[in-house]
């Protein structure tokens, strides 16, 4: 999408951004800024309005790294939330649909995912975690 001049071109640029597939809120804000699109409301209000009608889509790619959908991490998030809002526990547990992602990969045991490799300068060794998961 080229630079958008004029209201019609700006509307078409926004439509193109919103209708071309999944996006993250930050990507949307960057594209609006790069296109110099003038908004009649604040950027935050615009993104809030877009997200209110957008369809949420889990976008995850698993191989190496840490995924936020790990079971223990979700418990940490719930625990932190309840420390701030202890009166909302029942609502959170029974009235809110929490999104999650089914991953087809599993973490390997420690004995299979840690390797000893040379440091960048080649003078010593350090432990690295590589290929820590596999397809289930």
Coordinates of N, CA, C and O in Angstrom, one line a residue:
X1 N 0.9 -1.2 0.0 CA 0.0 0.0 0.0 C 0.9 1.2 0.0 O 1.8 1.4 0.8
X2 N 0.7 2.1 -1.0 CA 1.5 3.3 -1.0 C 1.0 4.4 0.0 O 0.0 4.1 0.7
X3 N 1.6 5.5 -0.1 CA 1.2 6.6 0.8 C -0.2 7.0 0.5 O -0.6 7.2 -0.7
X4 N -1.0 7.2 1.5 CA -2.4 7.6 1.3 C -2.6 9.1 1.4 O -2.5 9.7 2.5
X5 N -3.0 9.7 0.3 CA -3.3 11.1 0.2 C -4.9 11.3 0.0 O -5.4 10.6 -0.8
X6 N -5.5 12.1 0.8 CA -6.9 12.3 0.7 C -7.7 11.3 1.5 O -7.3 10.3 1.9
X7 N -9.0 11.8 1.9 CA -9.8 10.9 2.8 C -10.2 9.6 2.1 O -10.1 8.6 2.8
X8 N -10.5 9.6 0.9 CA -10.9 8.3 0.2 C -9.7 7.4 0.2 O -9.8 6.2 0.5
X9 N -8.5 7.8 -0.1 CA -7.3 7.0 -0.2 C -7.0 6.5 1.2 O -6.6 5.3 1.4
X10 N -7.2 7.3 2.3 CA -7.0 6.9 3.6 C -8.0 5.8 4.0 O -7.6 4.8 4.7
X11 N -9.2 6.0 3.7 CA -10.2 4.9 4.0 C -9.9 3.6 3.3 O -10.0 2.5 3.9
X12 N -9.4 3.7 2.0 CA -9.0 2.5 1.3 C -7.8 1.9 1.9 O -7.7 0.6 2.0
X13 N -6.9 2.7 2.4 CA -5.7 2.1 3.1 C -6.0 1.4 4.4 O -5.5 0.3 4.6
X14 N -6.9 2.0 5.2 CA -7.4 1.4 6.4 C -8.1 0.1 6.1 O -7.9 -0.9 6.7
X15 N -9.0 0.1 5.1 CA -9.7 -1.1 4.7 C -8.7 -2.2 4.3 O -8.9 -3.4 4.6
X16 N -7.7 -1.8 3.5 CA -6.7 -2.8 3.1 C -6.0 -3.4 4.3 O -5.8 -4.6 4.3
X17 N -5.6 -2.6 5.2 CA -4.9 -3.1 6.4 C -5.8 -4.0 7.2 O -5.4 -5.1 7.6
X18 N -7.1 -3.7 7.4 CA -7.9 -4.5 8.2 C -8.5 -5.7 7.5 O -8.8 -6.7 8.2
X19 N -8.5 -5.7 6.2 CA -9.1 -6.8 5.5 C -8.0 -7.8 4.9 O -8.4 -8.7 4.2
X20 N -6.8 -7.5 5.1 CA -5.8 -8.3 4.4 C -5.3 -9.5 5.3 O -4.3 -10.1 4.9
X21 N -5.9 -9.8 6.4 CA -5.5 -10.9 7.2 C -5.2 -10.5 8.7 O -5.4 -9.3 9.1
X22 N -4.6 -11.4 9.4 CA -4.3 -11.1 10.8 C -3.3 -10.0 11.0 O -2.5 -9.7 10.2
X23 N -3.5 -9.3 12.1 CA -2.6 -8.2 12.4 C -2.5 -8.0 14.0 O -3.4 -8.5 14.7
X24 N -1.5 -7.4 14.4 CA -1.3 -7.1 15.8 C -1.6 -5.6 16.0 O -1.4 -4.8 15.1
X25 N -2.1 -5.2 17.2 CA -2.4 -3.8 17.4 C -1.2 -2.9 17.1 O -1.4 -1.8 16.5
X26 N 0.0 -3.3 17.4 CA 1.2 -2.5 17.2 C 1.4 -2.3 15.7 O 1.9 -1.3 15.2
X27 N 1.2 -3.4 14.9 CA 1.3 -3.4 13.5 C 0.3 -2.4 12.9 O 0.7 -1.6 12.0
X28 N -0.9 -2.4 13.4 CA -1.9 -1.5 12.9 C -1.5 0.0 13.1 O -1.5 0.8 12.3
X29 N -1.0 0.2 14.4 CA -0.6 1.6 14.7 C 0.6 2.1 13.8 O 0.6 3.2 13.3
X30 N 1.5 1.2 13.6 CA 2.7 1.5 12.7 C 2.2 1.8 11.3 O 2.7 2.7 10.7
X31 N 1.4 0.9 10.8 CA 0.9 1.1 9.4 C 0.1 2.5 9.3 O 0.3 3.2 8.3
X32 N -0.7 2.8 10.3 CA -1.4 4.1 10.2 C -0.5 5.2 10.2 O -0.7 6.2 9.5
X33 N 0.6 5.1 11.0 CA 1.6 6.2 11.1 C 2.3 6.3 9.8 O 2.5 7.4 9.2
X34 N 2.8 5.1 9.3 CA 3.5 5.1 8.0 C 2.7 5.6 6.8 O 3.3 6.2 5.9
X35 N 1.4 5.4 6.9 CA 0.5 5.9 5.8 C 0.1 7.3 6.0 O -0.6 7.9 5.2
X36 N 0.5 7.9 7.1 CA 0.1 9.3 7.5 C -1.5 9.4 7.5 O -2.0 10.4 6.9
X37 N -2.1 8.4 8.0 CA -3.6 8.4 8.0 C -4.1 9.2 9.2 O -3.7 9.0 10.4
X38 N -4.9 10.2 8.9 CA -5.5 11.1 9.9 C -6.7 10.4 10.6 O -7.6 10.0 9.8
X39 N -6.7 10.3 11.9 CA -7.9 9.7 12.6 C -8.7 10.8 13.3 O -8.1 11.8 13.8
X40 N -10.0 10.6 13.3 CA -10.9 11.6 14.0 C -11.0 11.4 15.5 O -11.5 12.2 16.2
X41 N -10.5 10.2 15.9 CA -10.4 9.9 17.3 C -9.0 9.6 17.7 O -8.1 9.5 16.8
X42 N -8.7 9.4 18.9 CA -7.3 9.1 19.3 C -6.9 7.7 18.8 O -7.8 6.8 18.5
X43 N -5.6 7.5 18.6 CA -5.1 6.2 18.2 C -5.6 5.1 19.1 O -6.0 4.0 18.6
X44 N -5.5 5.3 20.4 CA -6.0 4.3 21.4 C -7.4 3.9 21.2 O -7.8 2.8 21.2
X45 N -8.3 5.0 21.0 CA -9.7 4.7 20.8 C -10.0 4.0 19.5 O -10.8 3.1 19.5
X46 N -9.2 4.4 18.5 CA -9.4 3.7 17.2 C -9.1 2.2 17.3 O -9.8 1.3 16.9
X47 N -7.9 1.9 17.9 CA -7.5 0.5 18.1 C -8.5 -0.2 19.0 O -8.8 -1.4 18.7
X48 N -8.9 0.4 20.1 CA -9.9 -0.2 21.0 C -11.2 -0.6 20.2 O -11.7 -1.7 20.3
X49 N -11.6 0.3 19.3 CA -12.8 0.1 18.5 C -12.6 -1.1 17.5 O -13.5 -1.9 17.3
X50 N -11.5 -1.1 16.9 CA -11.1 -2.1 15.9 C -11.1 -3.5 16.6 O -11.7 -4.5 16.2
X51 N -10.4 -3.5 17.8 CA -10.3 -4.8 18.5 C -11.6 -5.3 19.0 O -11.8 -6.5 19.2
X52 N -12.5 -4.4 19.3 CA -13.8 -4.8 19.8 C -14.6 -5.6 18.8 O -15.5 -6.4 19.2
X53 N -14.4 -5.4 17.5 CA -15.1 -6.1 16.5 C -14.2 -7.1 15.7 O -14.7 -7.8 14.9
X54 N -12.9 -7.1 16.1 CA -12.0 -8.0 15.4 C -12.1 -9.5 15.9 O -12.6 -9.7 17.1
X55 N -11.7 -10.4 15.1 CA -11.7 -11.8 15.5 C -10.3 -12.2 16.0 O -9.3 -11.9 15.3
X56 N -10.2 -12.7 17.2 CA -8.9 -13.0 17.8 C -8.4 -14.3 17.1 O -9.2 -15.3 16.9
X57 N -7.2 -14.3 16.8 CA -6.5 -15.4 16.1 C -5.2 -15.7 16.8 O -4.4 -14.9 16.9
X58 N -5.1 -17.0 17.3 CA -3.8 -17.4 17.9 C -2.7 -17.5 16.9 O -2.9 -18.2 15.9
X59 N -1.7 -16.7 17.0 CA -0.6 -16.7 16.1 C 0.7 -17.2 16.8 O 1.3 -16.4 17.5
X60 N 1.0 -18.5 16.7 CA 2.1 -19.0 17.4 C 2.9 -19.9 16.5 O 2.3 -20.6 15.7
X61 N 4.2 -19.9 16.6 CA 5.1 -20.8 15.9 C 6.0 -21.4 16.9 O 6.7 -20.7 17.6
X62 N 6.0 -22.7 17.0 CA 6.8 -23.3 18.0 C 8.0 -24.0 17.4 O 7.9 -24.7 16.4
X63 N 9.1 -23.8 18.0 CA 10.3 -24.6 17.8 C 11.2 -24.4 19.0 O 11.1 -25.1 19.9
X64 N 12.0 -23.4 19.0 CA 12.9 -23.1 20.1 C 12.3 -21.8 20.8 O 11.7 -21.0 20.2
X65 N 12.5 -21.8 22.1 CA 12.0 -20.6 22.9 C 11.0 -21.0 23.9 O 10.7 -22.1 24.2
X66 N 10.4 -20.0 24.5 CA 9.4 -20.2 25.6 C 8.1 -19.6 25.1 O 8.0 -18.6 24.5
X67 N 7.0 -20.4 25.3 CA 5.7 -20.0 24.8 C 4.9 -19.6 26.0 O 4.8 -20.2 27.1
X68 N 4.1 -18.5 25.8 CA 3.3 -18.0 26.9 C 2.1 -18.9 27.3 O 1.4 -18.6 28.3
X69 N 1.8 -19.9 26.5 CA 0.7 -20.7 26.8 C 1.1 -21.9 27.7 O 0.3 -22.8 27.9
X70 N 2.3 -21.9 28.2 CA 2.7 -22.9 29.1 C 1.8 -22.9 30.3 O 1.4 -21.9 30.9
X71 N 1.4 -24.1 30.8 CA 0.5 -24.3 31.9 C 0.9 -23.5 33.1 O 0.0 -22.8 33.7
X72 N 2.1 -23.6 33.6 CA 2.5 -22.9 34.8 C 2.5 -21.4 34.6 O 2.2 -20.7 35.6
X73 N 2.8 -20.9 33.4 CA 2.8 -19.5 33.2 C 1.4 -18.9 33.3 O 1.2 -17.9 33.8
X74 N 0.4 -19.7 32.8 CA -1.0 -19.2 32.9 C -1.4 -19.1 34.4 O -2.1 -18.2 34.8
X75 N -1.0 -20.1 35.2 CA -1.3 -20.0 36.6 C -0.6 -18.8 37.2 O -1.2 -18.2 38.1
X76 N 0.6 -18.5 36.8 CA 1.2 -17.3 37.4 C 0.4 -16.0 37.0 O 0.3 -15.1 37.8
X77 N -0.1 -16.0 35.8 CA -0.9 -14.8 35.4 C -2.2 -14.7 36.2 O -2.6 -13.7 36.6
X78 N -2.9 -15.9 36.4 CA -4.1 -15.9 37.1 C -3.8 -15.5 38.6 O -4.6 -14.7 39.2
X79 N -2.8 -16.0 39.1 CA -2.4 -15.7 40.5 C -2.1 -14.2 40.7 O -2.6 -13.5 41.6
X80 N -1.4 -13.6 39.7 CA -1.1 -12.2 39.8 C -2.4 -11.3 39.6 O -2.5 -10.3 40.3
X81 N -3.2 -11.7 38.7 CA -4.5 -11.0 38.5 C -5.3 -11.0 39.8 O -5.9 -10.0 40.2
X82 N -5.4 -12.2 40.5 CA -6.2 -12.3 41.7 C -5.6 -11.6 42.9 O -6.3 -11.2 43.8
X83 N -4.3 -11.3 42.9 CA -3.7 -10.5 43.9 C -4.1 -9.1 43.8 O -4.3 -8.4 44.8
X84 N -4.4 -8.6 42.5 CA -4.9 -7.3 42.3 C -6.4 -7.2 42.5 O -6.9 -6.2 43.0
X85 N -7.1 -8.2 42.0 CA -8.6 -8.2 42.0 C -9.1 -9.5 42.7 O -9.7 -10.4 42.1
X86 N -8.9 -9.6 44.0 CA -9.3 -10.9 44.7 C -10.8 -11.1 44.7 O -11.2 -12.3 44.7
X87 N -11.6 -10.1 44.5 CA -13.0 -10.2 44.5 C -13.5 -10.7 43.2 O -14.7 -11.0 43.0
X88 N -12.7 -10.9 42.2 CA -13.1 -11.3 40.9 C -12.8 -12.8 40.5 O -12.9 -13.2 39.4
X89 N -12.4 -13.5 41.6 CA -12.0 -14.9 41.3 C -13.1 -15.8 40.7 O -12.9 -16.4 39.7
X90 N -14.3 -15.7 41.2 CA -15.4 -16.5 40.7 C -15.7 -16.1 39.3 O -15.9 -16.9 38.4
X91 N -15.7 -14.8 39.0 CA -16.0 -14.3 37.7 C -14.9 -14.8 36.7 O -15.3 -15.3 35.6
X92 N -13.7 -14.7 37.1 CA -12.6 -15.2 36.2 C -12.7 -16.7 35.9 O -12.5 -17.1 34.8
X93 N -13.0 -17.4 36.9 CA -13.0 -18.9 36.8 C -14.2 -19.4 36.0 O -14.1 -20.4 35.3
X94 N -15.3 -18.7 36.1 CA -16.5 -19.3 35.5 C -17.2 -18.5 34.5 O -18.0 -19.0 33.7
X95 N -16.9 -17.2 34.4 CA -17.6 -16.3 33.5 C -16.8 -15.8 32.3 O -17.3 -15.1 31.4
X96 N -15.5 -16.0 32.3 CA -14.6 -15.5 31.3 C -14.0 -16.6 30.5 O -13.5 -17.6 31.0
X97 N -14.1 -16.5 29.2 CA -13.5 -17.5 28.3 C -12.0 -17.0 28.0 O -11.8 -16.0 27.4
X98 N -11.1 -17.8 28.6 CA -9.7 -17.4 28.4 C -9.2 -18.1 27.1 O -9.4 -19.3 27.0
X99 N -8.5 -17.4 26.3 CA -8.0 -18.0 25.0 C -6.8 -18.9 25.4 O -6.1 -18.6 26.3
X100 N -6.6 -19.9 24.6 CA -5.4 -20.7 24.7 C -5.1 -21.3 23.4 O -5.8 -21.2 22.4
X101 N -3.9 -21.9 23.3 CA -3.4 -22.4 22.1 C -2.9 -23.8 22.3 O -2.2 -24.1 23.2
X102 N -3.5 -24.7 21.5 CA -3.0 -26.1 21.5 C -1.8 -26.3 20.7 O -1.8 -26.0 19.5
X103 N -0.7 -26.6 21.3 CA 0.6 -26.7 20.6 C 0.9 -28.2 20.3 O 0.7 -29.0 21.2
X104 N 1.3 -28.5 19.2 CA 1.6 -29.9 18.8 C 3.0 -30.3 19.2 O 3.5 -31.4 18.9
X105 N 3.8 -29.4 19.8 CA 5.1 -29.7 20.2 C 5.2 -29.9 21.7 O 4.4 -29.4 22.5
X106 N 6.1 -30.7 22.2 CA 6.3 -31.0 23.6 C 7.8 -30.7 24.0 O 8.7 -30.8 23.1
X107 N 8.0 -30.3 25.2 CA 9.3 -30.0 25.7 C 10.1 -31.3 26.0 O 9.5 -32.2 26.6
X108 N 11.3 -31.3 25.6 CA 12.1 -32.5 25.9 C 12.7 -32.5 27.3 O 12.8 -31.4 27.9
X109 N 13.0 -33.6 27.9 CA 13.6 -33.6 29.2 C 15.0 -32.9 29.1 O 15.6 -32.8 28.1
X110 N 15.4 -32.4 30.3 CA 16.7 -31.7 30.3 C 17.9 -32.4 29.8 O 18.7 -31.9 29.1
X111 N 17.9 -33.7 30.0 CA 19.0 -34.5 29.5 C 19.1 -34.5 28.0 O 20.2 -34.9 27.4
X112 N 18.1 -34.1 27.3 CA 18.1 -34.1 25.8 C 18.2 -32.8 25.2 O 18.4 -32.7 23.9
X113 N 18.0 -31.7 25.9 CA 18.0 -30.4 25.3 C 19.1 -29.5 25.6 O 19.3 -28.4 25.0
X114 N 20.0 -29.9 26.5 CA 21.1 -29.0 26.9 C 22.4 -29.5 26.2 O 22.6 -30.7 26.1
X115 N 23.2 -28.6 25.6 CA 24.5 -29.0 25.0 C 25.6 -28.1 25.5 O 25.3 -27.0 26.0
X116 N 26.8 -28.6 25.5 CA 27.9 -27.8 25.8 C 28.6 -27.3 24.6 O 28.9 -28.1 23.7
X117 N 28.7 -26.0 24.4 CA 29.3 -25.5 23.2 C 30.3 -24.4 23.5 O 30.3 -23.9 24.6
X118 N 31.2 -24.2 22.6 CA 32.3 -23.2 22.8 C 31.7 -21.8 22.8 O 30.8 -21.5 22.1
X119 N 32.4 -21.0 23.6 CA 32.0 -19.6 23.7 C 32.3 -18.9 22.3 O 33.0 -19.5 21.5
X120 N 31.8 -17.7 22.1 CA 32.1 -17.0 20.9 C 33.5 -16.8 20.6 O 34.0 -16.8 19.4
X121 N 34.3 -16.6 21.6 CA 35.7 -16.3 21.4 C 36.5 -17.6 21.4 O 37.7 -17.6 21.2
X122 N 35.9 -18.7 21.6 CA 36.5 -20.0 21.5 C 37.4 -20.4 22.7 O 38.1 -21.4 22.6
X123 N 37.4 -19.6 23.8 CA 38.3 -19.9 24.9 C 37.7 -20.7 26.0 O 38.4 -21.2 26.9
X124 N 36.4 -20.8 26.0 CA 35.7 -21.6 27.1 C 34.4 -22.2 26.5 O 34.1 -22.1 25.4
X125 N 33.8 -23.0 27.4 CA 32.5 -23.6 27.0 C 31.4 -23.0 27.9 O 31.6 -22.5 29.0
X126 N 30.2 -23.1 27.3 CA 29.0 -22.7 28.1 C 27.9 -23.6 27.7 O 27.8 -24.3 26.6
X127 N 26.9 -23.7 28.6 CA 25.7 -24.6 28.4 C 24.7 -23.8 27.6 O 24.4 -22.7 28.0
X128 N 24.1 -24.5 26.6 CA 23.1 -23.8 25.8 C 21.9 -24.8 25.7 O 22.1 -26.0 25.7
X129 N 20.8 -24.2 25.6 CA 19.6 -25.1 25.4 C 19.2 -24.9 24.0 O 18.8 -23.9 23.5
X130 N 19.3 -26.0 23.2 CA 19.0 -26.0 21.8 C 18.0 -27.1 21.5 O 18.0 -28.2 22.1
X131 N 17.2 -26.9 20.5 CA 16.2 -27.9 20.1 C 15.5 -28.5 21.3 O 15.5 -29.7 21.5
X132 N 14.9 -27.6 22.1 CA 14.3 -28.1 23.4 C 12.9 -28.7 23.3 O 12.4 -29.1 24.3
X133 N 12.4 -28.8 22.0 CA 11.1 -29.4 21.9 C 11.1 -30.2 20.6 O 12.0 -30.2 19.8
X134 N 10.1 -31.0 20.5 CA 9.9 -31.9 19.3 C 8.4 -32.0 19.0 O 7.6 -31.7 19.9
X135 N 8.1 -32.3 17.8 CA 6.7 -32.6 17.4 C 6.1 -33.8 18.1 O 6.8 -34.8 18.2
X136 N 5.0 -33.6 18.7 CA 4.3 -34.7 19.4 C 3.7 -35.7 18.5 O 3.0 -35.4 17.6

